[in-house]
mmCIF file of C-alpha atoms in Angstrom:
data_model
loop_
_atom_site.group_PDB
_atom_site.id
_atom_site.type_symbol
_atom_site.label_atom_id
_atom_site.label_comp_id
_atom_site.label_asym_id
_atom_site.label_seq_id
_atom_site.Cartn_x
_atom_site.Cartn_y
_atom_site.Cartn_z
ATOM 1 C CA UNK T 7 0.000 0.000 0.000
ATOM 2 C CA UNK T 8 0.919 3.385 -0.821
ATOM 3 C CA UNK T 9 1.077 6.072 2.038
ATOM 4 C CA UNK T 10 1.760 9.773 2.687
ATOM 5 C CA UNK T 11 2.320 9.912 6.393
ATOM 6 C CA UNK T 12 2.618 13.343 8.045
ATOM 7 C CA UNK T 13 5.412 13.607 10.464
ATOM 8 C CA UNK T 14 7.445 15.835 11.892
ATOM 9 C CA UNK T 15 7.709 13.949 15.493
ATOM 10 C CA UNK T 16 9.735 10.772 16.904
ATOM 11 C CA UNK T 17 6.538 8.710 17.253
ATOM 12 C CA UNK T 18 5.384 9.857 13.910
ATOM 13 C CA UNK T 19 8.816 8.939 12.399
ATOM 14 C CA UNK T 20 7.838 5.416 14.609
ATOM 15 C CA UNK T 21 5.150 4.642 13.170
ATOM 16 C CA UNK T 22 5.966 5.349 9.333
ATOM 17 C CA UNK T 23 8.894 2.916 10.192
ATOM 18 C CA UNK T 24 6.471 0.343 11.396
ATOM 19 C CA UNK T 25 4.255 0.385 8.297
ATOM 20 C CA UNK T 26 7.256 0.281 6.327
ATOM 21 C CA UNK T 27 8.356 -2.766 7.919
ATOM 22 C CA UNK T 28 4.808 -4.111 7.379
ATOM 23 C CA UNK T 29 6.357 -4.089 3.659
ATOM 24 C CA UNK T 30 4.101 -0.424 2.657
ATOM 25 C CA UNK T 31 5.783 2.110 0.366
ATOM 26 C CA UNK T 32 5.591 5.284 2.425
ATOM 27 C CA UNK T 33 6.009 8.980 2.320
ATOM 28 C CA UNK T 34 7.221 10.852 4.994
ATOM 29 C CA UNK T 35 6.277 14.377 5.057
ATOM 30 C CA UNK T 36 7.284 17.224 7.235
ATOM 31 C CA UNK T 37 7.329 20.596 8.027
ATOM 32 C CA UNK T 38 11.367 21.176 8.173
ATOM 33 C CA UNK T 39 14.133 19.897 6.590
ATOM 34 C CA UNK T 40 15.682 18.785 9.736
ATOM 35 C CA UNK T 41 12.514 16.705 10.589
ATOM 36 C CA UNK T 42 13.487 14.931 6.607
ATOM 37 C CA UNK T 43 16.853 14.854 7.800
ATOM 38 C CA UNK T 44 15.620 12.312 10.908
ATOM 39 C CA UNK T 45 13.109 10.023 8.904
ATOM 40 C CA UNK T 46 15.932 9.926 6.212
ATOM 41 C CA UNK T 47 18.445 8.698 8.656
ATOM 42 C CA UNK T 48 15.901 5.904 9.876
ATOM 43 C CA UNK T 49 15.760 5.033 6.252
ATOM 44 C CA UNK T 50 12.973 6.706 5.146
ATOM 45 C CA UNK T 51 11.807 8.873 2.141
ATOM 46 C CA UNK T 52 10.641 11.783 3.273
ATOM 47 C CA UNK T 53 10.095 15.240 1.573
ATOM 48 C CA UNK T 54 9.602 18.848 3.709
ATOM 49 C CA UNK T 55 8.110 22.067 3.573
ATOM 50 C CA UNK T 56 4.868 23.457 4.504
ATOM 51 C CA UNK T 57 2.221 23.156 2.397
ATOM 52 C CA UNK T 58 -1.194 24.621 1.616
ATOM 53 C CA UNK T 59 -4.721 22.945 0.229
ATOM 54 C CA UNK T 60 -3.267 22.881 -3.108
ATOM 55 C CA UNK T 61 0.309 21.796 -2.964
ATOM 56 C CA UNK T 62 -1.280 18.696 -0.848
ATOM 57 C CA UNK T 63 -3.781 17.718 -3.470
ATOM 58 C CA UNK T 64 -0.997 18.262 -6.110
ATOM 59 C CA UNK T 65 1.660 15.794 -3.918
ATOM 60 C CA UNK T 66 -1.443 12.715 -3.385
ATOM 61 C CA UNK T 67 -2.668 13.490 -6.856
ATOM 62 C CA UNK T 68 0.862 12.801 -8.472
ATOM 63 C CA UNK T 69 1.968 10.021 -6.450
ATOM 64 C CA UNK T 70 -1.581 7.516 -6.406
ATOM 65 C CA UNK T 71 -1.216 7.316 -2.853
ATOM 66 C CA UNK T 72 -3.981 4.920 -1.466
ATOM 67 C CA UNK T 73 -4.549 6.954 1.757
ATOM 68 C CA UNK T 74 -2.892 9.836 4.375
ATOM 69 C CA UNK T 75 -1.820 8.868 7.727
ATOM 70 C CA UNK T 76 -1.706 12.356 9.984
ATOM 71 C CA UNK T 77 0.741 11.659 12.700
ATOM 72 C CA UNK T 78 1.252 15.564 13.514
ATOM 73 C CA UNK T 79 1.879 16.592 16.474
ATOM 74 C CA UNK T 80 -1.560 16.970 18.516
ATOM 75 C CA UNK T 81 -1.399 21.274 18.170
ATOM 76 C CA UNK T 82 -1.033 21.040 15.014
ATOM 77 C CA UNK T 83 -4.773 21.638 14.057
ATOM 78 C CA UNK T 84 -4.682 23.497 11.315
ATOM 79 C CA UNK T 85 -2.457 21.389 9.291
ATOM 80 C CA UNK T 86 -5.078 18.942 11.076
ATOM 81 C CA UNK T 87 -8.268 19.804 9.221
ATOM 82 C CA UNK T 88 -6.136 21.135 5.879
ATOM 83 C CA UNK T 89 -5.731 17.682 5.810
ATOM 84 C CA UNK T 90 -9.004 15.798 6.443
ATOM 85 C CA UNK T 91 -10.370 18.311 4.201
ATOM 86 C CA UNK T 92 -8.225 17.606 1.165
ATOM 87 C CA UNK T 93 -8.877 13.906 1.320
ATOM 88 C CA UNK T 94 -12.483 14.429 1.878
ATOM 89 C CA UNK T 95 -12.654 16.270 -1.251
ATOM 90 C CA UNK T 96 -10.614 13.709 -3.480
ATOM 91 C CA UNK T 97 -12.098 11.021 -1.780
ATOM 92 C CA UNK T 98 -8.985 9.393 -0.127
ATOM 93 C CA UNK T 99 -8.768 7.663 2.853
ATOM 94 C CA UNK T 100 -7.656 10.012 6.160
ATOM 95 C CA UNK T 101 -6.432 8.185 9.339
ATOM 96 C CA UNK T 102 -5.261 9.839 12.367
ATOM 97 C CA UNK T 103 -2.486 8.406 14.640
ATOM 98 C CA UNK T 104 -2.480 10.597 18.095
ATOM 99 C CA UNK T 105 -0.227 10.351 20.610
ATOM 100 C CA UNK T 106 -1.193 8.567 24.276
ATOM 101 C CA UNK T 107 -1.731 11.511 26.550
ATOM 102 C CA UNK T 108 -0.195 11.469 30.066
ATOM 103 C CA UNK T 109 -2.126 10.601 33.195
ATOM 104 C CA UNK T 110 -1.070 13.912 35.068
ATOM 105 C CA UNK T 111 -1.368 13.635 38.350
ATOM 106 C CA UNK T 112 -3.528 16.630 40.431
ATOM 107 C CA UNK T 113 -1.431 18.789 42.424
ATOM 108 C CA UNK T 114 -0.994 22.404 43.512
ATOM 109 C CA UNK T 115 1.842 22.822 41.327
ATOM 110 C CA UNK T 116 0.079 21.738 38.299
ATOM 111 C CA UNK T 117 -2.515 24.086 36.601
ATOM 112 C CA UNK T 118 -4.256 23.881 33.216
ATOM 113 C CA UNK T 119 -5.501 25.824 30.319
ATOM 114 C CA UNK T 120 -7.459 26.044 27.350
ATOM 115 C CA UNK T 121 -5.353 28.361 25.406
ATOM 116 C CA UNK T 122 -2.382 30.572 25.230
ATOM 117 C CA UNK T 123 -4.351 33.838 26.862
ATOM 118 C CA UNK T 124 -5.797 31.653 29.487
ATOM 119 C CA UNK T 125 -1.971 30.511 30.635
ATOM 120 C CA UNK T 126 -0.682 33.498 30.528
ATOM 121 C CA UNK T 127 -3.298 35.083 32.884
ATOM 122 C CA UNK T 128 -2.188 31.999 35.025
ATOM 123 C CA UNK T 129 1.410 32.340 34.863
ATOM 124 C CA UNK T 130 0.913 36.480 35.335
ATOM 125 C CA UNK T 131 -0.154 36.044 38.984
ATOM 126 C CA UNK T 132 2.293 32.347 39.919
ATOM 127 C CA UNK T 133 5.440 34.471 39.110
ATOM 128 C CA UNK T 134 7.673 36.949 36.999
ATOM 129 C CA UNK T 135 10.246 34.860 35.442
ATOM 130 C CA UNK T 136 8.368 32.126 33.266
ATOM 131 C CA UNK T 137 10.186 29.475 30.434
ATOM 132 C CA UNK T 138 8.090 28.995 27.496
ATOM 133 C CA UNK T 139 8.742 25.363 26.420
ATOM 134 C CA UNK T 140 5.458 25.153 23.981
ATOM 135 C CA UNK T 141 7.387 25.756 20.455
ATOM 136 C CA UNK T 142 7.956 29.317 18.188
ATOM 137 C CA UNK T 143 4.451 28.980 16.249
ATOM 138 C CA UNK T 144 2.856 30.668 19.554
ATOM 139 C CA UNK T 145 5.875 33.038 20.384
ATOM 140 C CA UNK T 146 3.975 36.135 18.815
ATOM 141 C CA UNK T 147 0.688 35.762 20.831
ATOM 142 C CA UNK T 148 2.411 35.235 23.789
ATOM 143 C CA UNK T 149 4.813 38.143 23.432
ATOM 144 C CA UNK T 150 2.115 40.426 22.801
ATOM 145 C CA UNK T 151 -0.354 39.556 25.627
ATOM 146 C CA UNK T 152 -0.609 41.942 28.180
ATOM 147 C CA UNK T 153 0.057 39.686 31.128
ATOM 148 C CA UNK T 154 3.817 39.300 29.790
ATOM 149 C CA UNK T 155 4.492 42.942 29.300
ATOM 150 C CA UNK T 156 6.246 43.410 32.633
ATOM 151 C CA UNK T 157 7.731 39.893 32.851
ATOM 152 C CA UNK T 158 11.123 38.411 33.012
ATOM 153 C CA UNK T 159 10.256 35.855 29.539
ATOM 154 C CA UNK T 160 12.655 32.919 28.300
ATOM 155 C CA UNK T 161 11.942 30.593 25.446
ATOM 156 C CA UNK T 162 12.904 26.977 24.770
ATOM 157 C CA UNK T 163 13.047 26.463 21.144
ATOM 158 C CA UNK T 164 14.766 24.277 18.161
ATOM 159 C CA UNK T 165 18.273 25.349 17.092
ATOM 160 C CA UNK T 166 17.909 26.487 13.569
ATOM 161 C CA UNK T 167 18.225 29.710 12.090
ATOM 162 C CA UNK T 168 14.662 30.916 10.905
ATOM 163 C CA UNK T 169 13.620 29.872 14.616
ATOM 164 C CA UNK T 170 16.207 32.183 16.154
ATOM 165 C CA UNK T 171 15.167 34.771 13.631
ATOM 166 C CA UNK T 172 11.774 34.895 14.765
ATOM 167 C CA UNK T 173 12.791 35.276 18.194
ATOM 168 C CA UNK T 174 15.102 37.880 17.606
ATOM 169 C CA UNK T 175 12.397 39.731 15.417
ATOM 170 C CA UNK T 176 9.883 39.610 18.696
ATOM 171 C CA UNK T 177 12.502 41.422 20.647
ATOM 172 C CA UNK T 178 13.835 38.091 22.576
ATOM 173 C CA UNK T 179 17.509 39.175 23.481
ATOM 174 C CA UNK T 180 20.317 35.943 23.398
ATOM 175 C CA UNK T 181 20.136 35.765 26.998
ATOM 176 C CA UNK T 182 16.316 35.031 27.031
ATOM 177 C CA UNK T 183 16.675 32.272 24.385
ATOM 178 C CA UNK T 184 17.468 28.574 24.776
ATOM 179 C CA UNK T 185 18.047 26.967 21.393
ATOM 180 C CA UNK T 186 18.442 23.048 21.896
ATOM 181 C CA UNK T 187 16.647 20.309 20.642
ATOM 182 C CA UNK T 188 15.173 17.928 22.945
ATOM 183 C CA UNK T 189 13.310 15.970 24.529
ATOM 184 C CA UNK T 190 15.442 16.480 28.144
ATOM 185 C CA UNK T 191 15.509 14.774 30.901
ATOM 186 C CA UNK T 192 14.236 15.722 33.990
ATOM 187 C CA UNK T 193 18.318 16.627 35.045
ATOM 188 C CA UNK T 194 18.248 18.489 32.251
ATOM 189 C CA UNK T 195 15.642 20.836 32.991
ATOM 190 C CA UNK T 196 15.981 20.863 36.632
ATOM 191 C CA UNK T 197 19.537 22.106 35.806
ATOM 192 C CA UNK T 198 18.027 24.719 33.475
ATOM 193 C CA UNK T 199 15.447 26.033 35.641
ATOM 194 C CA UNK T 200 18.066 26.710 38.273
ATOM 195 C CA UNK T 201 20.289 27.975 36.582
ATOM 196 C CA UNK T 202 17.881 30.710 35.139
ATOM 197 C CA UNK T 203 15.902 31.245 38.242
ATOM 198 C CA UNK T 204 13.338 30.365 36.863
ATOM 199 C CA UNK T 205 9.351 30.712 38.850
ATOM 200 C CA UNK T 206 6.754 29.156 36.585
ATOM 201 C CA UNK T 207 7.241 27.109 33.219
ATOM 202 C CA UNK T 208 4.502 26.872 30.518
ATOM 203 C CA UNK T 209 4.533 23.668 28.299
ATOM 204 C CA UNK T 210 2.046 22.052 26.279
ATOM 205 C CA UNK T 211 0.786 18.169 27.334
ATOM 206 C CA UNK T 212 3.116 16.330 24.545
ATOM 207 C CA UNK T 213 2.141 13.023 25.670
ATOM 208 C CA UNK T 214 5.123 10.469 26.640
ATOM 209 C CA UNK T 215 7.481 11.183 23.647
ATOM 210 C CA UNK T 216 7.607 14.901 23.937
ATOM 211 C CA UNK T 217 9.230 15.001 27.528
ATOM 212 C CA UNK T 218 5.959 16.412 29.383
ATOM 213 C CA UNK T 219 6.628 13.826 31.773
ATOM 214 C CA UNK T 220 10.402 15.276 32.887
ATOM 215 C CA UNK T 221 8.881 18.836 32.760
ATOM 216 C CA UNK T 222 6.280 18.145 35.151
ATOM 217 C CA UNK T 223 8.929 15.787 37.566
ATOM 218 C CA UNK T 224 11.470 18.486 37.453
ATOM 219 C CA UNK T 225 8.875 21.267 38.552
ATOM 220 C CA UNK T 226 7.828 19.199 41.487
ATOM 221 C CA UNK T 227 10.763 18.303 42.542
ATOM 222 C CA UNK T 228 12.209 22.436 42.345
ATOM 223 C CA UNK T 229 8.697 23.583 43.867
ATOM 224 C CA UNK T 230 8.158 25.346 40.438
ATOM 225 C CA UNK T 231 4.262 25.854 39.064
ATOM 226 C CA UNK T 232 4.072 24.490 35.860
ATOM 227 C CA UNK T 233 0.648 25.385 33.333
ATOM 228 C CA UNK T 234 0.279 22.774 30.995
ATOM 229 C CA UNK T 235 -1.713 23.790 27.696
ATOM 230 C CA UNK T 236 -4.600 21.172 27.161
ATOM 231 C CA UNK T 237 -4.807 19.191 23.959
ATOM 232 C CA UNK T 238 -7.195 20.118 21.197
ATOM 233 C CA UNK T 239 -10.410 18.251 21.350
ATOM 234 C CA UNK T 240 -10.079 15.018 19.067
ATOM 235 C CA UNK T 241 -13.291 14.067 17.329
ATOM 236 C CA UNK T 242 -11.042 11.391 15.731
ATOM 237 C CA UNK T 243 -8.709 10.356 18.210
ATOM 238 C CA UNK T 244 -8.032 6.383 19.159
ATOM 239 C CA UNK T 245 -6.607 4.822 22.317
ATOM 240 C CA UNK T 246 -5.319 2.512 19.883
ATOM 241 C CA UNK T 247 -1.721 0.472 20.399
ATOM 242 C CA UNK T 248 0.727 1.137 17.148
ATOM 243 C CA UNK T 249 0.237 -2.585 16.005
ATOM 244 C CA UNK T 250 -3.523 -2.248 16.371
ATOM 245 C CA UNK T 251 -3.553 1.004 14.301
ATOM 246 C CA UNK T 252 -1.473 -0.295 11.601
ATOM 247 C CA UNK T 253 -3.846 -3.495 11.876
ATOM 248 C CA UNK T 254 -7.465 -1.426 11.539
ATOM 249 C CA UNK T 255 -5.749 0.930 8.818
ATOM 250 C CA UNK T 256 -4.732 -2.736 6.701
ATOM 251 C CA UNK T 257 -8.143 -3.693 7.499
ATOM 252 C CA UNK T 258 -10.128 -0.136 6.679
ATOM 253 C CA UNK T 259 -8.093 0.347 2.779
#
């Protein structure tokens, strides 16, 4: 079987592997070259760049691909519906692999919220010098809410250029910027919330692969508040194991 397979994360890049051992011909696509880079080192094709409505209908039309397998990341709703959308209108096959979410445990430490203004009402009154670990797309809305205006703001983000550009176009300063590519343990970030003094961190609920887990360990264990960013309803989402996806998508096409 023939299959584009959206991708950008580790358990994305997992599960393309998977169907590829299950002896399927498969795409990998993703958002930045580096993300190719990693499916292409775990053997993979795999193209990148962002694309649009048509540029998506143009890549399934030219390469008969018998169905889409979105493994995005579980923020990523717009490329999200983009994509059910396209293969609603060609009449293609759209399956959704999602991430298991954590089982986060309640605590006074721990607090959620629906959005990006919610959290940073949150954070505004737990302290003044707050990490951002939830990715660049949302630097812009978070630099320009009015509960940040007065604070001491750091950023966690990937190591590439355009990144580093956008930060430095918002007015982040070197000092305020962490550029490394994780996921890091919870030494890691213990050692990198002391070090910055940090008071509250902000991170979205990843699931197990994207190091939510050693966030929320390491903030215990300093006495740090941590608002985690709650998932995007999923109409389509499955508790499903990898072997019993790949077994109902086999089974579905």
């Amino acid at each position: 079987m023939r299959l584009l397979v959206l991708a950008g994360t580790e358990d994305g890049r997992e599960l393309a592997d998977a169907l590829k051992q299950r002896g399927h011909e498969v795409l990998v696509s993703t958002l930045t070259a580096y993300g190719a880079d990693l499916a292409q080192g775990q053997g993979l094709q795999a193209r990148s760049g962002a694309m649009d409505e048509q540029s998506l209908t143009d890549l399934l039309k030219a390469n008969s691909f018998q169905a889409l397998v979105d493994a995005t990341h579980p923020y990523a709703v717009r490329v999200k519906e983009m994509a059910k959308k396209v293969c609603s209108d060609l009449s293609l096959p759209y399956l959704r692999w999602e991430r298991s979410a954590l089982e986060v445990p309640d605590h006074p430490l721990l607090h959620w919220a629906k959005d990006i203004p919610t959290a940073a009402q949150i954070a505004e009154r737990l302290g003044n010098r707050i990490l951002l670990t939830t990715g660049s797309n949302g630097l812009p809305e978070w630099s320009a809410h009015p509960s940040m205006k007065d604070k001491a703001l750091y950023v966690r983000v990937l190591p590439t250029s355009e990144v580093l550009v956008k930060c430095e176009s918002l007015g982040f300063k070197p000092n305020q910027i962490i550029a490394a590519q994780g996921p890091f343990s919870q030494e890691w970030d213990e050692a990198m919330f002391k070090q910055l003094n940090i008071e509250v961190v902000i991170a979205k609920e990843s699931g197990k692969v994207g190091g939510t887990l050693e966030k929320i360990q390491a903030c215990l264990s300093l006495d740090i508040p941590l608002v985690l960013l709650k998932r995007p309803t999923e109409e389509d989402s499955n508790s499903l194991t990898l072997n019993e996806f790949i077994k109902n998508l086999e089974e579905s096409i």
